[in-house]
Structure formats: C-alpha cells, structure tokens
mmCIF file of C-alpha atoms and ligand atoms in Angstrom:
data_model
loop_
_atom_site.group_PDB
_atom_site.id
_atom_site.type_symbol
_atom_site.label_atom_id
_atom_site.label_comp_id
_atom_site.label_asym_id
_atom_site.label_seq_id
_atom_site.Cartn_x
_atom_site.Cartn_y
_atom_site.Cartn_z
ATOM 1 C CA UNK A 1 -0.290 -0.201 0.039
ATOM 2 C CA UNK A 2 2.872 2.306 1.250
ATOM 3 C CA UNK A 3 4.575 1.614 -2.473
ATOM 4 C CA UNK A 4 1.415 2.475 -4.377
ATOM 5 C CA UNK A 5 0.932 6.209 -2.470
ATOM 6 C CA UNK A 6 4.586 6.691 -3.647
ATOM 7 C CA UNK A 7 3.829 5.008 -7.311
ATOM 8 C CA UNK A 8 0.713 7.415 -6.914
ATOM 9 C CA UNK A 9 2.491 11.010 -5.761
ATOM 10 C CA UNK A 10 5.551 10.509 -8.500
ATOM 11 C CA UNK A 11 3.082 10.208 -11.413
ATOM 12 C CA UNK A 12 1.201 12.995 -9.799
ATOM 13 C CA UNK A 13 4.983 15.045 -9.374
ATOM 14 C CA UNK A 14 4.702 14.741 -12.727
ATOM 15 C CA UNK A 15 1.579 16.805 -13.573
ATOM 16 C CA UNK A 16 2.474 19.405 -10.876
ATOM 17 C CA UNK A 17 4.251 23.374 -12.445
ATOM 18 C CA UNK A 18 6.179 23.763 -9.947
ATOM 19 C CA UNK A 19 8.775 20.608 -9.754
ATOM 20 C CA UNK A 20 11.611 19.583 -12.295
ATOM 21 C CA UNK A 21 13.398 16.417 -11.952
ATOM 22 C CA UNK A 22 16.071 15.163 -13.862
ATOM 23 C CA UNK A 23 16.679 11.346 -14.040
ATOM 24 C CA UNK A 24 20.073 11.018 -15.728
ATOM 25 C CA UNK A 25 22.713 13.717 -14.790
ATOM 26 C CA UNK A 26 24.683 13.216 -18.308
ATOM 27 C CA UNK A 27 21.534 14.940 -19.992
ATOM 28 C CA UNK A 28 20.846 17.647 -17.847
ATOM 29 C CA UNK A 29 17.587 18.471 -18.927
ATOM 30 C CA UNK A 30 15.480 18.833 -16.474
ATOM 31 C CA UNK A 31 12.107 16.583 -16.863
ATOM 32 C CA UNK A 32 9.085 19.602 -16.245
ATOM 33 C CA UNK A 33 5.307 19.544 -16.089
ATOM 34 C CA UNK A 34 3.230 16.776 -17.931
ATOM 35 C CA UNK A 35 6.510 14.971 -19.247
ATOM 36 C CA UNK A 36 8.207 18.094 -20.742
ATOM 37 C CA UNK A 37 11.884 18.457 -21.355
ATOM 38 C CA UNK A 38 13.743 22.009 -20.215
ATOM 39 C CA UNK A 39 17.022 23.274 -20.615
ATOM 40 C CA UNK A 40 17.133 25.763 -16.816
ATOM 41 C CA UNK A 41 20.376 26.663 -15.993
ATOM 42 C CA UNK A 42 19.985 30.151 -16.747
ATOM 43 C CA UNK A 43 16.200 30.296 -17.012
ATOM 44 C CA UNK A 44 15.392 29.832 -13.453
ATOM 45 C CA UNK A 45 13.888 33.970 -13.052
ATOM 46 C CA UNK A 46 12.439 34.155 -17.223
ATOM 47 C CA UNK A 47 10.678 31.093 -17.756
ATOM 48 C CA UNK A 48 10.220 29.807 -14.193
ATOM 49 C CA UNK A 49 9.282 32.864 -11.894
ATOM 50 C CA UNK A 50 8.648 35.270 -14.518
ATOM 51 C CA UNK A 51 10.485 38.244 -12.495
ATOM 52 C CA UNK A 52 14.188 39.156 -11.383
ATOM 53 C CA UNK A 53 13.698 38.381 -7.451
ATOM 54 C CA UNK A 54 16.611 37.204 -5.751
ATOM 55 C CA UNK A 55 16.386 32.945 -5.712
ATOM 56 C CA UNK A 56 16.882 31.476 -2.032
ATOM 57 C CA UNK A 57 17.745 27.192 -2.820
ATOM 58 C CA UNK A 58 16.933 25.047 0.039
ATOM 59 C CA UNK A 59 19.352 21.551 -0.321
ATOM 60 C CA UNK A 60 18.316 18.870 1.430
ATOM 61 C CA UNK A 61 14.811 20.234 1.415
ATOM 62 C CA UNK A 62 12.621 17.115 2.374
ATOM 63 C CA UNK A 63 9.237 17.771 2.786
ATOM 64 C CA UNK A 64 10.191 22.061 1.950
ATOM 65 C CA UNK A 65 9.093 23.137 5.217
ATOM 66 C CA UNK A 66 11.751 25.976 4.880
ATOM 67 C CA UNK A 67 10.882 26.360 1.253
ATOM 68 C CA UNK A 68 7.409 27.194 1.873
ATOM 69 C CA UNK A 69 7.865 28.884 5.431
ATOM 70 C CA UNK A 70 10.535 31.802 3.578
ATOM 71 C CA UNK A 71 8.444 31.809 0.308
ATOM 72 C CA UNK A 72 5.177 33.207 3.057
ATOM 73 C CA UNK A 73 7.343 35.563 4.877
ATOM 74 C CA UNK A 74 9.066 36.966 1.366
ATOM 75 C CA UNK A 75 6.998 37.010 -1.339
ATOM 76 C CA UNK A 76 9.728 39.186 -2.870
ATOM 77 C CA UNK A 77 11.962 36.801 -3.330
ATOM 78 C CA UNK A 78 12.143 33.620 -4.996
ATOM 79 C CA UNK A 79 13.000 29.696 -3.267
ATOM 80 C CA UNK A 80 13.874 26.561 -4.876
ATOM 81 C CA UNK A 81 13.958 23.150 -2.362
ATOM 82 C CA UNK A 82 16.201 20.441 -3.270
ATOM 83 C CA UNK A 83 15.838 16.608 -2.899
ATOM 84 C CA UNK A 84 16.209 13.367 -4.106
ATOM 85 C CA UNK A 85 13.069 11.691 -2.584
ATOM 86 C CA UNK A 86 10.095 12.031 -4.737
ATOM 87 C CA UNK A 87 7.494 11.118 -2.675
ATOM 88 C CA UNK A 88 8.634 13.887 0.663
ATOM 89 C CA UNK A 89 8.921 16.897 -2.302
ATOM 90 C CA UNK A 90 5.232 15.555 -3.243
ATOM 91 C CA UNK A 91 4.222 17.170 0.071
ATOM 92 C CA UNK A 92 5.656 20.468 0.102
ATOM 93 C CA UNK A 93 4.523 21.598 -4.272
ATOM 94 C CA UNK A 94 1.304 20.096 -3.301
ATOM 95 C CA UNK A 95 0.995 22.570 -0.288
ATOM 96 C CA UNK A 96 2.776 24.917 -2.931
ATOM 97 C CA UNK A 97 -0.336 24.634 -4.933
ATOM 98 C CA UNK A 98 -2.447 24.230 -3.057
ATOM 99 C CA UNK A 99 -1.259 27.465 -1.443
ATOM 100 C CA UNK A 100 -0.289 29.259 -3.412
ATOM 101 C CA UNK A 101 2.848 29.655 -3.342
ATOM 102 C CA UNK A 102 4.076 31.348 -6.808
ATOM 103 C CA UNK A 103 7.865 32.172 -5.364
ATOM 104 C CA UNK A 104 8.496 28.417 -4.581
ATOM 105 C CA UNK A 105 9.662 25.427 -7.015
ATOM 106 C CA UNK A 106 11.457 22.124 -6.135
ATOM 107 C CA UNK A 107 14.222 20.728 -7.922
ATOM 108 C CA UNK A 108 14.232 16.235 -7.820
ATOM 109 C CA UNK A 109 17.642 15.760 -8.423
ATOM 110 C CA UNK A 110 21.313 15.107 -6.728
ATOM 111 C CA UNK A 111 21.939 18.252 -4.988
ATOM 112 C CA UNK A 112 26.040 16.993 -6.279
ATOM 113 C CA UNK A 113 24.928 18.223 -10.194
ATOM 114 C CA UNK A 114 23.162 21.563 -8.451
ATOM 115 C CA UNK A 115 25.244 22.910 -11.533
ATOM 116 C CA UNK A 116 24.086 21.422 -14.218
ATOM 117 C CA UNK A 117 20.269 23.383 -13.627
ATOM 118 C CA UNK A 118 22.232 26.630 -12.094
ATOM 119 C CA UNK A 119 24.364 29.262 -14.051
ATOM 120 C CA UNK A 120 26.880 31.411 -12.452
ATOM 121 C CA UNK A 121 25.671 33.888 -10.566
ATOM 122 C CA UNK A 122 22.096 32.367 -10.213
ATOM 123 C CA UNK A 123 21.840 31.524 -6.757
ATOM 124 C CA UNK A 124 21.370 34.154 -4.071
ATOM 125 C CA UNK A 125 21.770 32.669 -0.943
ATOM 126 C CA UNK A 126 21.645 28.633 0.170
ATOM 127 C CA UNK A 127 20.250 26.965 3.357
ATOM 128 C CA UNK A 128 21.039 23.634 4.292
ATOM 129 C CA UNK A 129 18.451 21.985 6.826
ATOM 130 C CA UNK A 130 19.206 19.091 8.609
ATOM 131 C CA UNK A 131 21.490 17.006 6.156
ATOM 132 C CA UNK A 132 21.942 13.258 6.803
ATOM 133 C CA UNK A 133 25.369 13.320 8.777
ATOM 134 C CA UNK A 134 27.013 10.599 6.912
ATOM 135 C CA UNK A 135 28.558 9.234 9.802
ATOM 136 C CA UNK A 136 30.365 6.220 8.704
ATOM 137 C CA UNK A 137 34.341 7.558 7.490
ATOM 138 C CA UNK A 138 34.464 6.733 4.265
ATOM 139 C CA UNK A 139 31.034 8.906 3.875
ATOM 140 C CA UNK A 140 32.748 12.258 4.895
ATOM 141 C CA UNK A 141 32.359 13.152 1.647
ATOM 142 C CA UNK A 142 28.845 12.519 0.970
ATOM 143 C CA UNK A 143 27.984 15.537 3.896
ATOM 144 C CA UNK A 144 26.800 18.923 2.288
ATOM 145 C CA UNK A 145 29.398 21.173 3.747
ATOM 146 C CA UNK A 146 32.099 18.706 1.854
ATOM 147 C CA UNK A 147 34.397 20.700 0.085
ATOM 148 C CA UNK A 148 33.660 18.845 -2.659
ATOM 149 C CA UNK A 149 30.128 19.653 -2.322
ATOM 150 C CA UNK A 150 30.998 23.325 -1.659
ATOM 151 C CA UNK A 151 32.884 23.882 -4.891
ATOM 152 C CA UNK A 152 29.655 22.859 -6.831
ATOM 153 C CA UNK A 153 27.935 25.487 -5.007
ATOM 154 C CA UNK A 154 30.440 27.686 -5.987
ATOM 155 C CA UNK A 155 29.937 26.993 -9.326
ATOM 156 C CA UNK A 156 26.404 29.097 -9.047
ATOM 157 C CA UNK A 157 26.465 31.058 -5.613
ATOM 158 C CA UNK A 158 26.993 35.064 -6.278
ATOM 159 C CA UNK A 159 29.766 35.917 -4.252
ATOM 160 C CA UNK A 160 29.062 37.193 -0.694
ATOM 161 C CA UNK A 161 26.229 35.078 -0.392
ATOM 162 C CA UNK A 162 25.108 33.413 2.957
ATOM 163 C CA UNK A 163 25.195 29.967 3.307
ATOM 164 C CA UNK A 164 23.017 29.028 6.418
ATOM 165 C CA UNK A 165 23.795 24.834 8.136
ATOM 166 C CA UNK A 166 20.838 23.739 10.247
ATOM 167 C CA UNK A 167 21.369 20.639 12.347
ATOM 168 C CA UNK A 168 20.729 18.593 15.650
ATOM 169 C CA UNK A 169 24.282 16.747 14.771
ATOM 170 C CA UNK A 170 27.565 17.727 16.467
ATOM 171 C CA UNK A 171 29.548 15.954 13.763
ATOM 172 C CA UNK A 172 27.905 17.880 11.222
ATOM 173 C CA UNK A 173 27.959 21.251 13.273
ATOM 174 C CA UNK A 174 31.817 20.503 13.873
ATOM 175 C CA UNK A 175 32.405 18.569 10.399
ATOM 176 C CA UNK A 176 31.949 22.397 8.821
ATOM 177 C CA UNK A 177 33.198 24.239 11.024
ATOM 178 C CA UNK A 178 36.382 22.541 10.555
ATOM 179 C CA UNK A 179 35.973 22.222 6.277
ATOM 180 C CA UNK A 180 35.371 26.079 6.622
ATOM 181 C CA UNK A 181 38.605 26.817 8.614
ATOM 182 C CA UNK A 182 41.173 24.791 6.058
ATOM 183 C CA UNK A 183 39.568 26.066 3.572
ATOM 184 C CA UNK A 184 39.596 30.086 4.477
ATOM 185 C CA UNK A 185 35.979 30.308 4.599
ATOM 186 C CA UNK A 186 34.826 33.190 6.605
ATOM 187 C CA UNK A 187 32.285 32.302 9.860
ATOM 188 C CA UNK A 188 29.371 35.257 10.106
ATOM 189 C CA UNK A 189 26.926 33.889 12.880
ATOM 190 C CA UNK A 190 27.756 30.939 15.477
ATOM 191 C CA UNK A 191 25.533 28.773 17.522
ATOM 192 C CA UNK A 192 25.661 25.621 19.653
ATOM 193 C CA UNK A 193 22.352 26.429 20.937
ATOM 194 C CA UNK A 194 19.566 28.284 18.432
ATOM 195 C CA UNK A 195 16.953 27.991 21.186
ATOM 196 C CA UNK A 196 19.058 27.837 24.012
ATOM 197 C CA UNK A 197 20.677 31.893 23.381
ATOM 198 C CA UNK A 198 18.807 34.390 24.630
ATOM 199 C CA UNK A 199 18.362 36.413 21.528
ATOM 200 C CA UNK A 200 18.255 34.421 18.440
ATOM 201 C CA UNK A 201 21.064 35.114 15.940
ATOM 202 C CA UNK A 202 18.537 34.847 13.062
ATOM 203 C CA UNK A 203 15.004 35.275 12.463
ATOM 204 C CA UNK A 204 14.273 32.982 10.197
ATOM 205 C CA UNK A 205 15.896 30.400 12.740
ATOM 206 C CA UNK A 206 12.391 29.497 14.285
ATOM 207 C CA UNK A 207 10.898 27.815 11.735
ATOM 208 C CA UNK A 208 10.705 23.852 12.555
ATOM 209 C CA UNK A 209 10.996 21.247 9.772
ATOM 210 C CA UNK A 210 9.293 17.479 9.879
ATOM 211 C CA UNK A 211 12.958 16.319 10.704
ATOM 212 C CA UNK A 212 13.669 18.960 13.418
ATOM 213 C CA UNK A 213 9.775 18.813 14.610
ATOM 214 C CA UNK A 214 10.522 14.499 15.186
ATOM 215 C CA UNK A 215 14.019 14.979 16.734
ATOM 216 C CA UNK A 216 14.552 11.365 15.652
ATOM 217 C CA UNK A 217 18.187 11.467 16.434
ATOM 218 C CA UNK A 218 17.275 12.877 20.468
ATOM 219 C CA UNK A 219 19.933 16.455 19.776
ATOM 220 C CA UNK A 220 20.180 18.507 23.190
ATOM 221 C CA UNK A 221 20.754 21.127 20.809
ATOM 222 C CA UNK A 222 19.476 22.799 17.205
ATOM 223 C CA UNK A 223 23.245 23.967 16.491
ATOM 224 C CA UNK A 224 23.227 26.670 13.304
ATOM 225 C CA UNK A 225 26.100 28.115 11.393
ATOM 226 C CA UNK A 226 25.867 30.619 8.237
ATOM 227 C CA UNK A 227 29.230 31.494 6.620
ATOM 228 C CA UNK A 228 30.158 32.812 3.473
ATOM 229 C CA UNK A 229 32.312 31.653 0.760
ATOM 230 C CA UNK A 230 35.826 32.366 0.652
ATOM 231 C CA UNK A 231 36.663 34.423 -2.908
ATOM 232 C CA UNK A 232 39.541 33.417 -5.479
HETATM 233 C C1 SAM B 1 17.263 13.886 7.280
HETATM 234 S S1 SAM B 1 16.566 15.200 6.090
HETATM 235 C C2 SAM B 1 15.922 15.951 6.038
HETATM 236 C C3 SAM B 1 14.814 16.883 5.648
HETATM 237 C C4 SAM B 1 14.564 18.195 5.965
HETATM 238 N N1 SAM B 1 15.259 18.981 5.515
HETATM 239 C C5 SAM B 1 13.240 18.655 7.480
HETATM 240 O O1 SAM B 1 14.236 18.549 8.085
HETATM 241 O O2 SAM B 1 12.869 17.016 6.536
HETATM 242 C C6 SAM B 1 18.115 14.571 4.910
HETATM 243 C C7 SAM B 1 17.218 15.239 3.068
HETATM 244 O O3 SAM B 1 18.290 15.126 2.550
HETATM 245 C C8 SAM B 1 18.295 14.061 1.397
HETATM 246 N N2 SAM B 1 19.710 14.418 0.454
HETATM 247 C C9 SAM B 1 20.630 14.180 1.293
HETATM 248 N N3 SAM B 1 21.722 13.754 0.023
HETATM 249 C C10 SAM B 1 21.173 13.906 -0.749
HETATM 250 C C11 SAM B 1 21.369 13.909 -1.784
HETATM 251 N N4 SAM B 1 22.933 14.004 -2.205
HETATM 252 N N5 SAM B 1 20.974 15.048 -3.100
HETATM 253 C C12 SAM B 1 19.582 15.754 -2.477
HETATM 254 N N6 SAM B 1 18.972 14.348 -1.757
HETATM 255 C C13 SAM B 1 19.655 14.268 -0.312
HETATM 256 C C14 SAM B 1 16.935 12.781 1.899
HETATM 257 O O4 SAM B 1 16.760 12.709 1.277
HETATM 258 C C15 SAM B 1 16.166 13.717 3.019
HETATM 259 O O5 SAM B 1 15.150 14.200 2.316
#
C-alpha cells in the first residue's frame, strides 16, 4: 500500500508545474510539467518565476518546510527546494500549489549535480536544513558541507552570499566548522544552541522542519552556522 501511494505521488509529481526532475545527469535537461524537457540553467527567473527577485535554494529540503515558510515570509524572493526523494518533494509542492505560493519551486535531483541546473551567479542564498551527517568514515565526502559540495555551490552562488546550515548533529556542525577553517571560508554567525541563546541569531531560525519536529536523533540542541565562501 505504501509503495502504491509512493508511485501515485511520483505520477502526480509529473503534473505539477512547480516541480522539475532530472533522471540522468549526463543529460542535464529537466523533466517538467507533463513530461516536457526543459533546459533551466540561467533561466529560472525568466522561464519559471517570471521576475528578477533573488533566489534561495533549500538543499536537502525533504518536504520543504523552509522553502514554504520563507516563501510566505518573503513574497519578493524566490525559493527552490532540492532533494532526491520524490515523495517528500510531492508534499511541499502540493502545499505550495494549494497555498498559491508562486515564488516556490522544487528540483528533484542529487545535490552534487546542481551545477548542471543553475548558471553562474544565479543563486543568492543557500539553506541546508538537517542534512544527513553520514557518520561512517568512508562517507565524509557525502556531507553537504564537504569541500566537494562547496565547490559545486560556488559555481552558481553569487559571491558573498550566505550559506546557512541548521543541524541537530554535532558531527555535521563540527565537521563544517573544520571545513570552513581549513578552506578559509568566512563564518558570519555561529551557535551551538539556537533556542538556548538569549536572542535568536537569525530571524528565520524559528522555522521547524519535519525532521526537527520529530527529533529523531534525540539531540539536546540545534546548531546553526552561517558562512560565506572565500573569494578566489
Ligand atoms: C534528514 S533529512 C532532512 C529533510 C528536511 N530538511 C527536514 O529537516 O525535515 C535529509 C534529506 O536530505 C536528502 N539528501 C541527502 N543527500 C542528498 C543528496 N546528495 N542529494 C539530494 N538529496 C539528498 C534526503 O533525501 C533527505 O530528504
């Protein structure tokens, strides 16, 4: 039954006009509404949002709680949630459609291929919300703040733009701090305990994702880092 539900969601996803999917990075076209193939790199403003407002990516968006909440808070900005899991994206995309949120879209792909779908300087901000910490030693490079991923983001993120990491994982938090230090990136905001601080470091830290609400890891605190990539 669960499998059937998932298949129904995958089929319905193809009819949503706020969802783009890629099945094969060797062919960087995106499948959009009703199976049409589109090339979106450099065209998100003109072809999808029909405005020139800044674009924020939410990476590892899952059901897209940040994309939806930010789109409601900032109607003069655009948001794109990125995740590989279709059934999760279905949820966020459905909410956006039902709420008439035209400033939010979703991209179903592996995050490591994002440079294929966005052009240089096309993106103004990145949120990485509760990414998997990939605890096994051999999988460190799969963490979304590893140097290989930051190299991908650099290809489309405007210089001096913020990257926000919100995580419950000590491993992810300390790993990211180490990468920032080793690679010479610039920390802008840093807290080990978002809700324990006297004043919240950033106004959008109050948004809670599905994963955060479920507190699957039983974390004692939620950590937050905001940083800029060094300019080369
Ligand atoms: C722990 S969940 C968090 C989801 C959501 N942000 C939340 O807080 O509820 C991590 C998400 O990252 C996605 N993910 C992990 N690695 C990915 C990758 N390389 N490309 C695309 N999605 C990825 C998974 O599919 C999953 O939905």
